[in-house]
């Protein structure tokens, strides 16, 4: 247990107990009380680093010997520290980096292994930072290239659960990016450019560890036109082959079955394409740009460009490859460009897809039909949405489409009948409340007495109904609060008692507003005699709430 004090008081704290984060636990309180009441029991201790610096060489060696005797696994850490390379030659740096992976007492798939290796590599990264700060770019570039290469080569054999080694690669990429931004010497730039490409390719072809961001930024922002051309050639050489099943030549609005959106090669094509399109955007003509979009699966960019060119059939074919969440933002572009029927056809063909697209696309179709005055089609879409996902929102959408057609009364009765047949009383109540038909809502919720006591509704729902009708019908609200409280008490448990007391506090407020304090007292007395007298925890919660 630790608590840190400053001039203002408690600055920080920690404890190893489950709730000790920040020192907000009983153990921290006990420590502080002991410190206040028994200050002489505490001993002031200098920071460990200061105490070690005060020791002689022989004493430090003896301490290390004792540590190694107690924890032999530390031997590899000590060995690595002793072998810290004095030269900046790649061969020495590589040897040190390779040895960092030989962590004593650890298997490469042990939890914490990656973090141990990353910590062992810290001295190299610190040296790289020093070299950057002093302008030794040749040495810095060699170091960052070597460390990144070793980590990437060994990554498949390492359990790096918290991404510590990925962070090492990111640091190397950032260092190489700084070199490109500061150095004009081509002999230094070319190896740095090659290393950044290797990092980006490794990240893309490994499934995306998250280490490619810094490399991509450097290649986008700190390269010359010729370097971007060279990098683009390398990326093109590494593009996975296109899928076997290509979209047919004719316009189609369904996604090709052979082009799975989450296919591994598809993902790699897209990641490489992200950078390729940026590197080659200024030098590609329209057709080459479109070809690269298709090759790398950048169907959104492809659709955008085709829409700008007014090639709507080709744009629809490209849009057919997109998942629903990416397609939605493009549909309005079809409309804006004067191709609303094409957009509608894309959506209608996708509605029966099994990829979960139908709800969001039906919403777009509904809004489109409504905005264009196509109320018949909007009504059909809205009714289908209500049947699939009945709610007050979809109920309201049906109303918005049916009213202009003069069909709302008839359609409304069919919707309510559907909910009654489907035994959806909760939604029926919500709809009546939505329409301010409080009497119909209460008819479904009440009565509470005898065998017909309404167990179909949960306590929180009864409470929400009570809140909704309280102003218009406080007596009904009181009955609902009391019913909810009784159920919570039946369920037992201090938290339920506290919630029951909160509900009855609302009921008590209404009794007082109605000047019916005697009725409130009669209710709480009856509740005490029937339930609370044998429930000490409930009595405690009710007393805290001021109800007893």
Tab-separated table of N, CA and C in Angstrom, residues 322-435:
chain	number	residue	atom	x	y	z
A	322	UNK	N	-19.408	-2.760	-52.371
A	322	UNK	CA	-19.251	-2.158	-51.047
A	322	UNK	C	-20.185	-2.786	-50.028
A	323	UNK	N	-19.731	-2.905	-48.770
A	323	UNK	CA	-20.653	-3.321	-47.707
A	323	UNK	C	-21.632	-2.191	-47.432
A	324	UNK	N	-22.730	-2.498	-46.774
A	324	UNK	CA	-23.808	-1.532	-46.587
A	324	UNK	C	-23.344	-0.260	-45.903
A	325	UNK	N	-22.511	-0.376	-44.861
A	325	UNK	CA	-22.145	0.820	-44.101
A	325	UNK	C	-21.308	1.789	-44.919
A	326	UNK	N	-20.650	1.314	-45.984
A	326	UNK	CA	-19.926	2.212	-46.880
A	326	UNK	C	-20.786	2.651	-48.062
A	327	UNK	N	-21.791	1.866	-48.384
A	327	UNK	CA	-22.646	2.186	-49.510
A	327	UNK	C	-23.573	3.363	-49.212
A	328	UNK	N	-24.055	3.439	-47.978
A	328	UNK	CA	-25.053	4.448	-47.640
A	328	UNK	C	-24.599	5.859	-47.986
A	329	UNK	N	-23.356	6.195	-47.685
A	329	UNK	CA	-22.879	7.555	-47.915
A	329	UNK	C	-22.780	7.898	-49.395
A	330	UNK	N	-22.746	6.876	-50.249
A	330	UNK	CA	-22.627	7.126	-51.686
A	330	UNK	C	-23.982	7.259	-52.380
A	331	UNK	N	-25.036	6.732	-51.765
A	331	UNK	CA	-26.333	6.754	-52.444
A	331	UNK	C	-26.804	8.175	-52.729
A	332	UNK	N	-26.609	9.067	-51.769
A	332	UNK	CA	-27.019	10.454	-51.994
A	332	UNK	C	-26.212	11.090	-53.120
A	333	UNK	N	-24.985	10.629	-53.313
A	333	UNK	CA	-24.185	11.164	-54.421
A	333	UNK	C	-24.805	10.808	-55.762
A	334	UNK	N	-25.367	9.595	-55.881
A	334	UNK	CA	-26.079	9.233	-57.114
A	334	UNK	C	-27.237	10.195	-57.349
A	335	UNK	N	-27.974	10.466	-56.286
A	335	UNK	CA	-29.127	11.368	-56.411
A	335	UNK	C	-28.673	12.767	-56.809
A	336	UNK	N	-27.625	13.271	-56.135
A	336	UNK	CA	-27.127	14.611	-56.433
A	336	UNK	C	-26.643	14.722	-57.868
A	337	UNK	N	-26.096	13.633	-58.399
A	337	UNK	CA	-25.561	13.655	-59.761
A	337	UNK	C	-26.625	13.373	-60.815
A	338	UNK	N	-27.873	13.216	-60.382
A	338	UNK	CA	-28.953	13.031	-61.346
A	338	UNK	C	-29.252	11.596	-61.695
A	339	UNK	N	-28.927	10.656	-60.811
A	339	UNK	CA	-29.198	9.241	-61.081
A	339	UNK	C	-29.968	8.618	-59.919
A	340	UNK	N	-31.128	9.197	-59.524
A	340	UNK	CA	-31.858	8.650	-58.376
A	340	UNK	C	-32.374	7.240	-58.606
A	341	UNK	N	-32.791	6.923	-59.832
A	341	UNK	CA	-33.321	5.587	-60.089
A	341	UNK	C	-32.232	4.526	-59.985
A	342	UNK	N	-31.008	4.898	-60.371
A	342	UNK	CA	-29.897	3.961	-60.218
A	342	UNK	C	-29.644	3.677	-58.739
A	343	UNK	N	-29.687	4.738	-57.931
A	343	UNK	CA	-29.495	4.555	-56.485
A	343	UNK	C	-30.581	3.655	-55.922
A	344	UNK	N	-31.819	3.887	-56.351
A	344	UNK	CA	-32.940	3.075	-55.850
A	344	UNK	C	-32.752	1.610	-56.250
A	345	UNK	N	-32.318	1.381	-57.474
A	345	UNK	CA	-32.125	0.006	-57.952
A	345	UNK	C	-31.026	-0.704	-57.156
A	346	UNK	N	-29.969	0.031	-56.810
A	346	UNK	CA	-28.889	-0.553	-56.009
A	346	UNK	C	-29.435	-1.039	-54.669
A	347	UNK	N	-30.261	-0.188	-54.033
A	347	UNK	CA	-30.789	-0.528	-52.712
A	347	UNK	C	-31.760	-1.696	-52.806
A	348	UNK	N	-32.679	-1.652	-53.750
A	348	UNK	CA	-33.689	-2.712	-53.863
A	348	UNK	C	-33.040	-4.073	-54.091
A	349	UNK	N	-31.962	-4.093	-54.879
A	349	UNK	CA	-31.293	-5.369	-55.140
A	349	UNK	C	-30.556	-5.877	-53.913
A	350	UNK	N	-30.181	-4.968	-53.009
A	350	UNK	CA	-29.407	-5.347	-51.837
A	350	UNK	C	-30.285	-5.734	-50.649
A	351	UNK	N	-31.579	-5.437	-50.703
A	351	UNK	CA	-32.428	-5.632	-49.529
A	351	UNK	C	-32.504	-7.081	-49.072
A	352	UNK	N	-32.357	-8.002	-50.000
A	352	UNK	CA	-32.459	-9.416	-49.646
A	352	UNK	C	-31.109	-10.042	-49.328
A	353	UNK	N	-30.042	-9.210	-49.287
A	353	UNK	CA	-28.720	-9.739	-48.944
A	353	UNK	C	-28.722	-10.287	-47.525
A	354	UNK	N	-27.874	-11.230	-47.278
A	354	UNK	CA	-27.768	-11.812	-45.933
A	354	UNK	C	-26.647	-11.172	-45.130
A	355	UNK	N	-26.229	-9.930	-45.502
A	355	UNK	CA	-25.100	-9.308	-44.803
A	355	UNK	C	-25.539	-8.279	-43.784
A	356	UNK	N	-26.825	-8.283	-43.415
A	356	UNK	CA	-27.300	-7.342	-42.407
A	356	UNK	C	-27.519	-5.954	-42.947
A	357	UNK	N	-27.518	-5.806	-44.277
A	357	UNK	CA	-27.614	-4.476	-44.865
A	357	UNK	C	-29.025	-3.942	-44.889
A	358	UNK	N	-30.024	-4.828	-44.907
A	358	UNK	CA	-31.395	-4.410	-45.198
A	358	UNK	C	-31.922	-3.286	-44.307
A	359	UNK	N	-31.787	-3.328	-42.969
A	359	UNK	CA	-32.393	-2.264	-42.151
A	359	UNK	C	-31.916	-0.869	-42.512
A	360	UNK	N	-30.601	-0.663	-42.597
A	360	UNK	CA	-30.094	0.675	-42.883
A	360	UNK	C	-30.429	1.113	-44.303
A	361	UNK	N	-30.386	0.194	-45.249
A	361	UNK	CA	-30.709	0.566	-46.621
A	361	UNK	C	-32.199	0.823	-46.791
A	362	UNK	N	-33.035	0.058	-46.067
A	362	UNK	CA	-34.473	0.347	-46.109
A	362	UNK	C	-34.744	1.737	-45.543
A	363	UNK	N	-34.000	2.136	-44.525
A	363	UNK	CA	-34.169	3.479	-43.976
A	363	UNK	C	-33.842	4.530	-45.039
A	364	UNK	N	-32.754	4.309	-45.784
A	364	UNK	CA	-32.419	5.256	-46.853
A	364	UNK	C	-33.528	5.289	-47.903
A	365	UNK	N	-34.006	4.106	-48.280
A	365	UNK	CA	-35.051	4.036	-49.300
A	365	UNK	C	-36.315	4.755	-48.835
A	366	UNK	N	-36.663	4.571	-47.569
A	366	UNK	CA	-37.843	5.238	-47.013
A	366	UNK	C	-37.684	6.757	-47.067
A	367	UNK	N	-36.548	7.257	-46.593
A	367	UNK	CA	-36.317	8.703	-46.590
A	367	UNK	C	-36.308	9.256	-48.005
A	368	UNK	N	-35.723	8.504	-48.937
A	368	UNK	CA	-35.688	8.954	-50.332
A	368	UNK	C	-37.097	9.033	-50.915
A	369	UNK	N	-37.908	7.986	-50.729
A	369	UNK	CA	-39.272	7.987	-51.254
A	369	UNK	C	-40.103	9.088	-50.609
A	370	UNK	N	-39.924	9.300	-49.328
A	370	UNK	CA	-40.690	10.326	-48.638
A	370	UNK	C	-40.325	11.715	-49.156
A	371	UNK	N	-39.028	11.961	-49.338
A	371	UNK	CA	-38.589	13.284	-49.785
A	371	UNK	C	-39.010	13.585	-51.221
A	372	UNK	N	-39.229	12.539	-52.018
A	372	UNK	CA	-39.643	12.738	-53.410
A	372	UNK	C	-41.155	12.636	-53.598
A	373	UNK	N	-41.900	12.495	-52.487
A	373	UNK	CA	-43.359	12.424	-52.568
A	373	UNK	C	-43.884	11.086	-53.039
A	374	UNK	N	-43.035	10.071	-53.032
A	374	UNK	CA	-43.463	8.738	-53.454
A	374	UNK	C	-44.010	8.005	-52.225
A	375	UNK	N	-45.190	8.438	-51.739
A	375	UNK	CA	-45.705	7.980	-50.454
A	375	UNK	C	-46.134	6.511	-50.471
A	376	UNK	N	-46.632	6.032	-51.617
A	376	UNK	CA	-47.041	4.622	-51.688
A	376	UNK	C	-45.854	3.694	-51.416
A	377	UNK	N	-44.730	3.955	-52.101
A	377	UNK	CA	-43.549	3.125	-51.889
A	377	UNK	C	-42.974	3.329	-50.489
A	378	UNK	N	-42.994	4.584	-50.023
A	378	UNK	CA	-42.500	4.858	-48.679
A	378	UNK	C	-43.318	4.097	-47.632
A	379	UNK	N	-44.644	4.038	-47.836
A	379	UNK	CA	-45.509	3.323	-46.900
A	379	UNK	C	-45.187	1.830	-46.891
A	380	UNK	N	-44.967	1.263	-48.060
A	380	UNK	CA	-44.655	-0.164	-48.140
A	380	UNK	C	-43.334	-0.467	-47.420
A	381	UNK	N	-42.320	0.379	-47.639
A	381	UNK	CA	-41.036	0.182	-46.975
A	381	UNK	C	-41.193	0.325	-45.465
A	382	UNK	N	-41.950	1.346	-45.033
A	382	UNK	CA	-42.125	1.594	-43.600
A	382	UNK	C	-42.875	0.446	-42.929
A	383	UNK	N	-43.900	-0.087	-43.586
A	383	UNK	CA	-44.656	-1.203	-42.997
A	383	UNK	C	-43.760	-2.438	-42.863
A	384	UNK	N	-42.910	-2.653	-43.865
A	384	UNK	CA	-42.005	-3.793	-43.778
A	384	UNK	C	-41.012	-3.599	-42.633
A	385	UNK	N	-40.515	-2.374	-42.467
A	385	UNK	CA	-39.588	-2.102	-41.365
A	385	UNK	C	-40.278	-2.312	-40.019
A	386	UNK	N	-41.540	-1.894	-39.924
A	386	UNK	CA	-42.259	-2.065	-38.659
A	386	UNK	C	-42.459	-3.543	-38.346
A	387	UNK	N	-42.781	-4.340	-39.366
A	387	UNK	CA	-42.978	-5.774	-39.125
A	387	UNK	C	-41.673	-6.432	-38.668
A	388	UNK	N	-40.558	-6.007	-39.264
A	388	UNK	CA	-39.272	-6.607	-38.920
A	388	UNK	C	-38.723	-6.100	-37.591
A	389	UNK	N	-38.925	-4.807	-37.329
A	389	UNK	CA	-38.390	-4.192	-36.109
A	389	UNK	C	-39.421	-3.229	-35.533
A	390	UNK	N	-40.473	-3.768	-34.934
A	390	UNK	CA	-41.509	-2.882	-34.393
A	390	UNK	C	-40.977	-2.016	-33.259
A	391	UNK	N	-41.264	-0.737	-33.324
A	391	UNK	CA	-40.845	0.221	-32.299
A	391	UNK	C	-41.666	1.487	-32.491
A	392	UNK	N	-41.572	2.403	-31.540
A	392	UNK	CA	-42.279	3.676	-31.727
A	392	UNK	C	-41.702	4.442	-32.912
A	393	UNK	N	-40.393	4.277	-33.189
A	393	UNK	CA	-39.791	4.977	-34.331
A	393	UNK	C	-40.339	4.466	-35.651
A	394	UNK	N	-40.390	3.136	-35.827
A	394	UNK	CA	-40.911	2.612	-37.094
A	394	UNK	C	-42.424	2.831	-37.195
A	395	UNK	N	-43.119	2.842	-36.068
A	395	UNK	CA	-44.542	3.183	-36.050
A	395	UNK	C	-44.748	4.608	-36.574
A	396	UNK	N	-43.894	5.513	-36.115
A	396	UNK	CA	-43.994	6.916	-36.546
A	396	UNK	C	-43.664	7.045	-38.031
A	397	UNK	N	-42.730	6.234	-38.525
A	397	UNK	CA	-42.413	6.286	-39.956
A	397	UNK	C	-43.601	5.856	-40.803
A	398	UNK	N	-44.334	4.839	-40.351
A	398	UNK	CA	-45.536	4.425	-41.082
A	398	UNK	C	-46.547	5.575	-41.108
A	399	UNK	N	-46.722	6.242	-39.979
A	399	UNK	CA	-47.683	7.349	-39.914
A	399	UNK	C	-47.316	8.462	-40.906
A	400	UNK	N	-46.011	8.806	-40.956
A	400	UNK	CA	-45.573	9.889	-41.845
A	400	UNK	C	-45.853	9.572	-43.314
A	401	UNK	N	-45.808	8.297	-43.678
A	401	UNK	CA	-46.082	7.919	-45.069
A	401	UNK	C	-47.575	7.747	-45.321
A	402	UNK	N	-48.336	7.290	-44.319
A	402	UNK	CA	-49.751	6.977	-44.527
A	402	UNK	C	-50.640	8.216	-44.485
A	403	UNK	N	-50.316	9.193	-43.679
A	403	UNK	CA	-51.182	10.369	-43.542
A	403	UNK	C	-51.385	11.129	-44.852
A	404	UNK	N	-50.327	11.398	-45.638
A	404	UNK	CA	-50.549	12.106	-46.911
A	404	UNK	C	-51.461	11.326	-47.861
A	405	UNK	N	-51.552	10.008	-47.691
A	405	UNK	CA	-52.407	9.179	-48.543
A	405	UNK	C	-53.816	9.037	-47.966
A	406	UNK	N	-54.055	9.596	-46.779
A	406	UNK	CA	-55.366	9.487	-46.140
A	406	UNK	C	-55.673	8.087	-45.643
A	407	UNK	N	-54.640	7.302	-45.355
A	407	UNK	CA	-54.835	5.906	-44.961
A	407	UNK	C	-54.449	5.621	-43.515
A	408	UNK	N	-54.116	6.650	-42.736
A	408	UNK	CA	-53.529	6.393	-41.444
A	408	UNK	C	-54.447	5.648	-40.481
A	409	UNK	N	-55.699	6.009	-40.412
A	409	UNK	CA	-56.594	5.355	-39.460
A	409	UNK	C	-56.661	3.848	-39.709
A	410	UNK	N	-56.822	3.484	-40.987
A	410	UNK	CA	-56.907	2.053	-41.330
A	410	UNK	C	-55.590	1.331	-41.054
A	411	UNK	N	-54.506	1.963	-41.490
A	411	UNK	CA	-53.190	1.348	-41.313
A	411	UNK	C	-52.860	1.232	-39.828
A	412	UNK	N	-53.201	2.272	-39.049
A	412	UNK	CA	-52.886	2.269	-37.611
A	412	UNK	C	-53.548	1.073	-36.925
A	413	UNK	N	-54.815	0.824	-37.213
A	413	UNK	CA	-55.520	-0.275	-36.565
A	413	UNK	C	-54.870	-1.617	-36.903
A	414	UNK	N	-54.381	-1.758	-38.134
A	414	UNK	CA	-53.713	-3.004	-38.518
A	414	UNK	C	-52.388	-3.178	-37.777
A	415	UNK	N	-51.684	-2.057	-37.558
A	415	UNK	CA	-50.428	-2.140	-36.817
A	415	UNK	C	-50.675	-2.572	-35.379
A	416	UNK	N	-51.679	-1.957	-34.742
A	416	UNK	CA	-51.991	-2.313	-33.358
A	416	UNK	C	-52.474	-3.753	-33.257
A	417	UNK	N	-53.262	-4.178	-34.242
A	417	UNK	CA	-53.734	-5.568	-34.248
A	417	UNK	C	-52.559	-6.532	-34.382
A	418	UNK	N	-51.579	-6.163	-35.206
A	418	UNK	CA	-50.384	-6.994	-35.364
A	418	UNK	C	-49.654	-7.138	-34.033
A	419	UNK	N	-49.541	-6.050	-33.272
A	419	UNK	CA	-48.857	-6.106	-31.982
A	419	UNK	C	-49.645	-6.921	-30.965
A	420	UNK	N	-50.968	-6.809	-31.010
A	420	UNK	CA	-51.788	-7.621	-30.086
A	420	UNK	C	-51.638	-9.099	-30.402
A	421	UNK	N	-51.678	-9.434	-31.700
A	421	UNK	CA	-51.515	-10.838	-32.092
A	421	UNK	C	-50.133	-11.364	-31.721
A	422	UNK	N	-49.133	-10.489	-31.814
A	422	UNK	CA	-47.752	-10.894	-31.510
A	422	UNK	C	-47.458	-10.842	-30.013
A	423	UNK	N	-48.463	-10.468	-29.228
A	423	UNK	CA	-48.319	-10.362	-27.769
A	423	UNK	C	-47.151	-9.451	-27.399
A	424	UNK	N	-47.268	-8.205	-27.846
A	424	UNK	CA	-46.261	-7.187	-27.548
A	424	UNK	C	-46.889	-6.073	-26.713
A	425	UNK	N	-47.354	-6.391	-25.487
A	425	UNK	CA	-48.051	-5.374	-24.691
A	425	UNK	C	-47.170	-4.187	-24.319
A	426	UNK	N	-45.891	-4.440	-24.087
A	426	UNK	CA	-45.002	-3.336	-23.708
A	426	UNK	C	-44.945	-2.279	-24.806
A	427	UNK	N	-44.785	-2.727	-26.056
A	427	UNK	CA	-44.726	-1.778	-27.160
A	427	UNK	C	-46.077	-1.095	-27.365
A	428	UNK	N	-47.166	-1.831	-27.166
A	428	UNK	CA	-48.485	-1.205	-27.272
A	428	UNK	C	-48.621	-0.065	-26.267
A	429	UNK	N	-48.172	-0.296	-25.052
A	429	UNK	CA	-48.227	0.762	-24.034
A	429	UNK	C	-47.364	1.942	-24.471
A	430	UNK	N	-46.171	1.669	-24.966
A	430	UNK	CA	-45.290	2.750	-25.396
A	430	UNK	C	-45.913	3.568	-26.532
A	431	UNK	N	-46.580	2.889	-27.447
A	431	UNK	CA	-47.216	3.605	-28.551
A	431	UNK	C	-48.363	4.475	-28.044
A	432	UNK	N	-49.173	3.952	-27.128
A	432	UNK	CA	-50.258	4.764	-26.567
A	432	UNK	C	-49.704	5.983	-25.834
A	433	UNK	N	-48.621	5.806	-25.115
A	433	UNK	CA	-48.007	6.947	-24.436
A	433	UNK	C	-47.435	7.930	-25.460
A	434	UNK	N	-46.851	7.398	-26.527
A	434	UNK	CA	-46.313	8.243	-27.595
A	434	UNK	C	-47.406	9.116	-28.200
A	435	UNK	N	-48.615	8.573	-28.265
A	435	UNK	CA	-49.752	9.313	-28.823
A	435	UNK	C	-50.553	10.067	-27.760
